[in-house]
Coordinates of C-alpha atoms in Angstrom, one line a residue:
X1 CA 143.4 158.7 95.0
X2 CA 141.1 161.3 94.0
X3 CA 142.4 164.1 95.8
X4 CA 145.4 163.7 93.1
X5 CA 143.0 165.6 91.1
X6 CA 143.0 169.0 93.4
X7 CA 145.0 171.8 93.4
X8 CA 146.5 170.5 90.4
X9 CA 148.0 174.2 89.4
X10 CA 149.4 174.4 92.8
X11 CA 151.4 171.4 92.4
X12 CA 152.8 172.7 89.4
X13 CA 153.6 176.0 90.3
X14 CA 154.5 176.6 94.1
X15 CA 153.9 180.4 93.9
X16 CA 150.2 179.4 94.2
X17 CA 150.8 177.5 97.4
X18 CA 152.8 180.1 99.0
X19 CA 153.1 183.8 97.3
X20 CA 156.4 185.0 96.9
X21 CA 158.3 181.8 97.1
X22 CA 161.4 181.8 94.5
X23 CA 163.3 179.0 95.6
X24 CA 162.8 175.1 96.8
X25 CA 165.0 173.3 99.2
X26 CA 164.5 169.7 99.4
X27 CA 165.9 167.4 101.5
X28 CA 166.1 163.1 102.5
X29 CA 165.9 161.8 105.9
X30 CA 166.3 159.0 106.0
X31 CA 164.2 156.0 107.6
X32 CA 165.5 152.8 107.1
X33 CA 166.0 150.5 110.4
X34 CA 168.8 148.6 111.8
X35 CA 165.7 146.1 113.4
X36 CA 163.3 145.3 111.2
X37 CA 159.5 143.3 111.7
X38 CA 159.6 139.3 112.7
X39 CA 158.0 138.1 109.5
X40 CA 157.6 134.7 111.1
X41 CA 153.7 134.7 112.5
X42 CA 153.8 138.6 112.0
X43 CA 152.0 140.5 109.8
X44 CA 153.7 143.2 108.0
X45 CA 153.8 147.1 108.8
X46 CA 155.9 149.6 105.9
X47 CA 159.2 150.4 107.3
X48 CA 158.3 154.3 107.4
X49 CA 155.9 153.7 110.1
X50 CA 157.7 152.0 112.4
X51 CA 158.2 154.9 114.8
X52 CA 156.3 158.4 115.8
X53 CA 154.8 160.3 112.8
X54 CA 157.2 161.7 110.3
X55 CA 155.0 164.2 109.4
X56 CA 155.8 166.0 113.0
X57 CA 159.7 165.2 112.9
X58 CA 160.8 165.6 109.4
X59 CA 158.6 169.3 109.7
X60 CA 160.5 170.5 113.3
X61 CA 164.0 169.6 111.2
X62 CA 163.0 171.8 108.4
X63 CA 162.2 174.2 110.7
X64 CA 165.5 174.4 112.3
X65 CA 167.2 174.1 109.1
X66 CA 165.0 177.6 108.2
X67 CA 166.3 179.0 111.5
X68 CA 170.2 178.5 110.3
X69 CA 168.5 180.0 106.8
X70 CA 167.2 183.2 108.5
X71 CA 171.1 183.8 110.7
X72 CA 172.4 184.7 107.3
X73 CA 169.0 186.1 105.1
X74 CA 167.2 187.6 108.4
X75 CA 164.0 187.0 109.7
X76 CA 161.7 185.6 106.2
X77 CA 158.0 185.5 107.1
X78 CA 156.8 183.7 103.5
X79 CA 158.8 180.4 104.4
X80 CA 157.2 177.2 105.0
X81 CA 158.1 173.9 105.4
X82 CA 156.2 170.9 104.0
X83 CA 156.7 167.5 104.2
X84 CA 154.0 165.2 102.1
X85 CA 151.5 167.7 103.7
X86 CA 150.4 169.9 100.5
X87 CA 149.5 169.8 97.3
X88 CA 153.3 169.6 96.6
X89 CA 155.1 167.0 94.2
X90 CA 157.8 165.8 96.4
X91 CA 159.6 163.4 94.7
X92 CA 159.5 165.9 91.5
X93 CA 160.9 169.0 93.2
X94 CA 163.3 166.2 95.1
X95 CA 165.0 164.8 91.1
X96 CA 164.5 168.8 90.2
X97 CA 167.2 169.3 93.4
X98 CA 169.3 167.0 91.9
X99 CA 168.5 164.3 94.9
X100 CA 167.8 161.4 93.1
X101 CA 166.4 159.9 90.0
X102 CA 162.8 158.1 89.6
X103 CA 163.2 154.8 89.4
X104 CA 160.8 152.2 87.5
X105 CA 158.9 151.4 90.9
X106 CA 158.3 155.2 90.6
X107 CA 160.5 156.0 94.0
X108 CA 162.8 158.7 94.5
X109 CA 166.2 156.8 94.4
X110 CA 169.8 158.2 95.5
X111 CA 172.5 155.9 93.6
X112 CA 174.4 155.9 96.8
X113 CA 171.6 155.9 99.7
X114 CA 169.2 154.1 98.2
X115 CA 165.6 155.0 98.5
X116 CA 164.1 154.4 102.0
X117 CA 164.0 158.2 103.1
X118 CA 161.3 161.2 103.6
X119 CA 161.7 164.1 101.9
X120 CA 160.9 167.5 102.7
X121 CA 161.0 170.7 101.4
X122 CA 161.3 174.4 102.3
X123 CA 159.9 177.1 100.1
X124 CA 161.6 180.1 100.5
X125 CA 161.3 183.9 99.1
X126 CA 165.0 183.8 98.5
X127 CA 166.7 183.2 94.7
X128 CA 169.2 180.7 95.2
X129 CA 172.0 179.0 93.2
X130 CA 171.5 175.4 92.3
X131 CA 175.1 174.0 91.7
X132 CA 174.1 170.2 92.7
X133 CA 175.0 167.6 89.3
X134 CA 172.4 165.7 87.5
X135 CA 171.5 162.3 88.5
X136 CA 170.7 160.3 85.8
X137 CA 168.5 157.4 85.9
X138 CA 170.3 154.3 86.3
X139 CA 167.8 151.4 86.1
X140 CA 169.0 150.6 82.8
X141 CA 166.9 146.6 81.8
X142 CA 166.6 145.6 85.5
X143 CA 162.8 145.2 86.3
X144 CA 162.9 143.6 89.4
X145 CA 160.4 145.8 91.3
X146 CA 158.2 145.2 88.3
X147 CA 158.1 141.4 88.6
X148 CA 158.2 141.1 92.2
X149 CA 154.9 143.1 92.7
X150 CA 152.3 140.5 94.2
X151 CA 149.6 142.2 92.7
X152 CA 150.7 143.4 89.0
X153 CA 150.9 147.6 90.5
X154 CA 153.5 148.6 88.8
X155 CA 152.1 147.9 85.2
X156 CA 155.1 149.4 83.1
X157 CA 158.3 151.1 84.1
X158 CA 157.7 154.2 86.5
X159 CA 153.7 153.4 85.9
X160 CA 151.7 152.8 89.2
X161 CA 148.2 151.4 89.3
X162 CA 147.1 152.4 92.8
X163 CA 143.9 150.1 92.4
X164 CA 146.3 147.2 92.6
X165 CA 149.0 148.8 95.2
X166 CA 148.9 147.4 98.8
X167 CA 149.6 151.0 100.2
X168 CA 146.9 152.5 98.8
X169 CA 144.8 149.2 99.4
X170 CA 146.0 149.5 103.0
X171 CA 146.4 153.0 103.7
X172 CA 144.1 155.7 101.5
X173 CA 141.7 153.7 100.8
X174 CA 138.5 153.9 102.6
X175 CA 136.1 150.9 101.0
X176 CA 136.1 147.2 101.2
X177 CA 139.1 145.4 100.1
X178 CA 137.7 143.6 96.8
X179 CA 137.8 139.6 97.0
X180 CA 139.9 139.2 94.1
X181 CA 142.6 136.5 93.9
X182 CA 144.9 138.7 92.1
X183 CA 144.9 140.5 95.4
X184 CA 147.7 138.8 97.3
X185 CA 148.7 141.0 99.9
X186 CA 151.8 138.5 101.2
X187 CA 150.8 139.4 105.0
X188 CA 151.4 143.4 104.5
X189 CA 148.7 144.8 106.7
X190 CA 150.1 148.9 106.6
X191 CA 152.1 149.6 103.3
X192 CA 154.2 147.7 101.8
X193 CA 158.0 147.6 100.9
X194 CA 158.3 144.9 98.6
X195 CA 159.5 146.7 95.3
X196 CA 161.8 148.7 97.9
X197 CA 163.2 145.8 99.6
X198 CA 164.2 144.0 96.0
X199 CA 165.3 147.4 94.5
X200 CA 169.3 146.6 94.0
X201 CA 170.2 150.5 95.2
X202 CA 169.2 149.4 98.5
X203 CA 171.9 147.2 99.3
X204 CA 173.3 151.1 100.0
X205 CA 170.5 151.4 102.6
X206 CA 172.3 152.3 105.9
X207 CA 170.5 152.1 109.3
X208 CA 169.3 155.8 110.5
X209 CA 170.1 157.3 113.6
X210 CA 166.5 158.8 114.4
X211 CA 165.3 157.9 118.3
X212 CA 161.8 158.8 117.7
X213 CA 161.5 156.2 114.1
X214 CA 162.8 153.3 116.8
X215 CA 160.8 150.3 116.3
X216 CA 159.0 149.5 119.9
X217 CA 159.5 146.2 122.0
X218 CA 155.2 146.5 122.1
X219 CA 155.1 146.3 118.0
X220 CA 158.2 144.1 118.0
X221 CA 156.3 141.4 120.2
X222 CA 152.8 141.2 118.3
X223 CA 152.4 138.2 116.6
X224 CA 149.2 137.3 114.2
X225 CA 146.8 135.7 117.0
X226 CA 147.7 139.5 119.0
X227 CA 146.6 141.3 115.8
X228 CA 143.6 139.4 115.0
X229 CA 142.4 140.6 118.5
X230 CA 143.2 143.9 118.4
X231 CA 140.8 146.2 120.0
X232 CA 140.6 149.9 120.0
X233 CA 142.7 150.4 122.9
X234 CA 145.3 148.6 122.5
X235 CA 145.3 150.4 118.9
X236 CA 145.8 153.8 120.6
X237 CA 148.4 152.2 122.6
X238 CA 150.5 150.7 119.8
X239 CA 150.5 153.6 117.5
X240 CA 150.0 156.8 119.6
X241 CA 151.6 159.0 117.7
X242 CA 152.2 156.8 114.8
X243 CA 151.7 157.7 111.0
X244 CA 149.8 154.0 111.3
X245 CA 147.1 156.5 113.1
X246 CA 145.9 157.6 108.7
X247 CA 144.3 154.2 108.2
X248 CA 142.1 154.3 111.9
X249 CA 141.3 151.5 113.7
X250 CA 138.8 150.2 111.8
X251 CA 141.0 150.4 108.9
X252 CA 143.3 148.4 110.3
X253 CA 141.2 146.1 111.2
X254 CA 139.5 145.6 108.2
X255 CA 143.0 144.8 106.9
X256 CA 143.9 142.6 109.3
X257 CA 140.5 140.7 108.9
X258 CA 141.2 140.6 104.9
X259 CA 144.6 139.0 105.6
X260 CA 143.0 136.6 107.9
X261 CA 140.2 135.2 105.4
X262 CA 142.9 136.0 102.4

């Protein structure tokens, strides 16, 4: 995750990013789904991805939220919206808007949404009030995100190795998959959920009401055999628009392959 390691001053200070920005607005859309992935003869796709791109949908809401913005501030030309598409720490500015707290699996959580959302944010020129409460963290001794990681990730409370994450495995990064038996992957071929899906705040996890995050009848009917013949096509069919488009095709199927020989 070397590119952690740019723009380090503008994560810290968004005035670098964006001159004249004074204030941050940061919001949580939220993606969980009322269907989720067979897991029977399935391999396993994150949640997140299970519809069209985030990146596009979350970024035309903040836009329209910075249209209701400018019908009381006027017309503000140095406002941007950004969701997980700059140098930005998102789920620091989202616990500095009072949203949530980081919990040990190093997610944003909301004690009473859970934490399966997007965030975004707005940089604006304005200087705004901040009269949201404090969250504080409520993990308190439970460690169950840290115990149910396949592949030992989440080495200490709210400390990530991504060597040893399937997302980053499975998503950023661009090399062979090493052969290491530590490496159990549980079937998770795009992300993985699995110290979400244990965390106890999201038994608070509501369905969302999102069209374009609907998971497809196409994805909902591929079974193992279907993915282990995947060909470029039917790639571009299944995830046209789809955040799954990061890892490529051939990323993909070099996933699929290492789940296959796992």
């Amino acid at each position: 995750m070397s590119y952690l390691e740019r723009n380090k001053e503008k994560r810290y200070d968004p005035r670098l990013l964006l001159e004249g920005t004074q204030s941050i607005v940061s919001v949580l859309y939220n993606y969980f789904p009322e269907e989720q992935l067979e897991t029977d003869d399935n391999y396993k796709i994150s949640k997140y991805a299970y519809g069209q791109d985030y990146h596009t949908v979350i970024r035309e809401k903040l836009y329209k939220l910075l249209a209701f913005v400018e019908t009381h501030s006027g017309k503000l030309e140095q406002a941007r919206a950004f969701t997980d598409s700059a140098p930005i720490l998102d789920r620091a500015w989202a616990q500095k808007s009072k949203l949530g707290f980081i919990g040990k699996n190093t997610c944003l959580i909301h004690p009473r949404k859970g934490s399966f959302f997007f965030i975004g944010h707005l940089f604006l020129p304005l200087e705004l009030e901040d009269e949201a409460e404090e969250i504080t963290e409520y993990c308190g001794s439970c460690r169950r995100c840290i115990d149910a990681c396949p592949t030992g990730a989440l080495v200490a409370p709210h400390q990530l190795d991504a060597n040893k994450c399937i997302s980053y495995l499975t998503i950023e990064y661009r090399g062979e998959i090493p052969k290491d038996p530590k490496l159990d992957f549980k079937d998770w071929m795009f992300g993985c959920d699995i110290c979400q899906d244990v965390c106890p705040w999201n038994r608070f996890s509501k369905p969302h009401k999102e069209p374009l995050f609907k998971l497809s009848d196409a994805l909902k009917n591929m079974r193992k055999r279907d993915w282990e013949q995947l060909d470029k096509a039917k790639f571009n069919e299944l995830f046209k628009g789809s955040a799954v488009k990061r890892t490529k095709y051939d990323g993909l199927k070099r996933n699929i392959d290492f789940l296959k020989n796992d």
